[in-house]
Short mmCIF file of C-alpha atoms in Angstrom, two decimals:
data_model
loop_
_atom_site.label_atom_id
_atom_site.label_comp_id
_atom_site.label_asym_id
_atom_site.label_seq_id
_atom_site.Cartn_x
_atom_site.Cartn_y
_atom_site.Cartn_z
CA GLN A 1 14.68 -10.90 -67.82
CA LYS A 2 14.78 -14.55 -68.65
CA GLY A 3 13.15 -16.93 -66.21
CA GLY A 4 12.72 -16.23 -62.54
CA MET A 5 10.39 -13.67 -61.10
CA GLU A 6 9.61 -10.42 -62.85
CA SER A 7 10.42 -7.27 -60.91
CA VAL A 8 7.38 -5.29 -59.83
CA SER A 9 9.07 -2.05 -60.86
CA THR A 10 9.67 -3.26 -64.44
CA ARG A 11 6.28 -4.83 -64.97
CA SER A 12 4.50 -3.17 -67.88
CA SER A 13 1.02 -4.57 -67.34
CA PRO A 14 -1.77 -2.06 -66.71
CA LYS A 15 -3.04 -1.46 -63.19
CA HIS A 16 -5.98 -3.60 -62.22
CA ASP A 17 -8.86 -2.63 -59.98
CA CYS A 18 -9.34 -4.65 -56.83
CA GLY A 19 -13.10 -4.63 -57.32
CA HIS A 20 -15.70 -1.95 -56.93
CA PHE A 21 -15.24 -1.09 -53.24
CA GLN A 22 -14.15 2.51 -52.71
CA MET A 23 -12.99 3.79 -49.35
CA PRO A 24 -14.17 7.38 -48.89
CA LEU A 25 -12.22 9.74 -46.71
CA HIS A 26 -14.56 9.34 -43.74
CA TYR A 27 -16.23 6.24 -42.31
CA PRO A 28 -19.99 6.74 -41.81
CA ARG A 29 -20.91 7.53 -38.20
CA TYR A 30 -24.56 6.63 -38.08
CA THR A 31 -26.25 4.81 -35.21
CA GLN A 32 -28.60 1.87 -35.59
CA ALA A 33 -31.50 4.28 -35.02
CA ASP A 34 -30.17 6.48 -37.84
CA TYR A 35 -30.14 3.54 -40.26
CA GLU A 36 -33.61 2.43 -39.16
CA ALA A 37 -35.02 5.91 -39.92
CA MET A 38 -32.88 6.66 -42.98
CA PRO A 39 -34.85 7.22 -46.20
CA GLU A 40 -34.16 4.91 -49.12
CA TRP A 41 -32.57 7.62 -51.27
CA ARG A 42 -30.00 8.32 -48.52
CA LEU A 43 -29.20 4.62 -48.11
CA ASP A 44 -28.74 4.36 -51.88
CA LEU A 45 -26.30 7.30 -51.86
CA LEU A 46 -24.36 5.87 -48.92
CA LEU A 47 -24.03 2.42 -50.48
CA LYS A 48 -23.11 3.92 -53.85
CA GLU A 49 -20.45 6.10 -52.23
CA TYR A 50 -18.72 2.95 -50.97
CA GLY A 51 -19.22 1.05 -54.23
CA LEU A 52 -21.54 -1.42 -52.52
CA PRO A 53 -24.57 -3.07 -54.15
CA ILE A 54 -27.82 -1.14 -54.17
CA ILE A 55 -30.27 -4.02 -54.49
CA GLY A 56 -33.34 -5.20 -52.68
CA ASP A 57 -36.08 -3.43 -50.83
CA LEU A 58 -35.64 -0.72 -48.22
CA GLU A 59 -35.49 -3.18 -45.31
CA SER A 60 -32.77 -5.30 -46.94
CA LYS A 61 -30.72 -2.18 -47.75
CA ARG A 62 -30.99 -1.06 -44.12
CA LYS A 63 -29.89 -4.47 -42.85
CA PHE A 64 -26.99 -4.54 -45.31
CA ALA A 65 -25.83 -1.03 -44.32
CA MET A 66 -26.05 -1.84 -40.61
CA GLY A 67 -24.09 -5.05 -41.13
CA ALA A 68 -21.44 -3.25 -43.15
CA PHE A 69 -20.99 -0.11 -41.07
CA LEU A 70 -22.03 -0.75 -37.46
CA TRP A 71 -19.54 -2.11 -34.94
CA ILE A 72 -20.80 -4.69 -32.49
CA LYS A 73 -20.47 -3.37 -28.95
#
């Protein structure tokens, strides 16, 4: 094609990732109490499963997980 917009179906560029976030099949169903008692290794696995950062101490990981996965009621 000359000029204009390129058709999506004819584009030959490779697929690009939209970042590191990965949506697993099931959304985690933990309560706030579950996160507050969850061991660090389990938090690390949960965050890794979703492609989220695993940084900071245990308390910051818990706060991050609760902010990411708990719905405000």
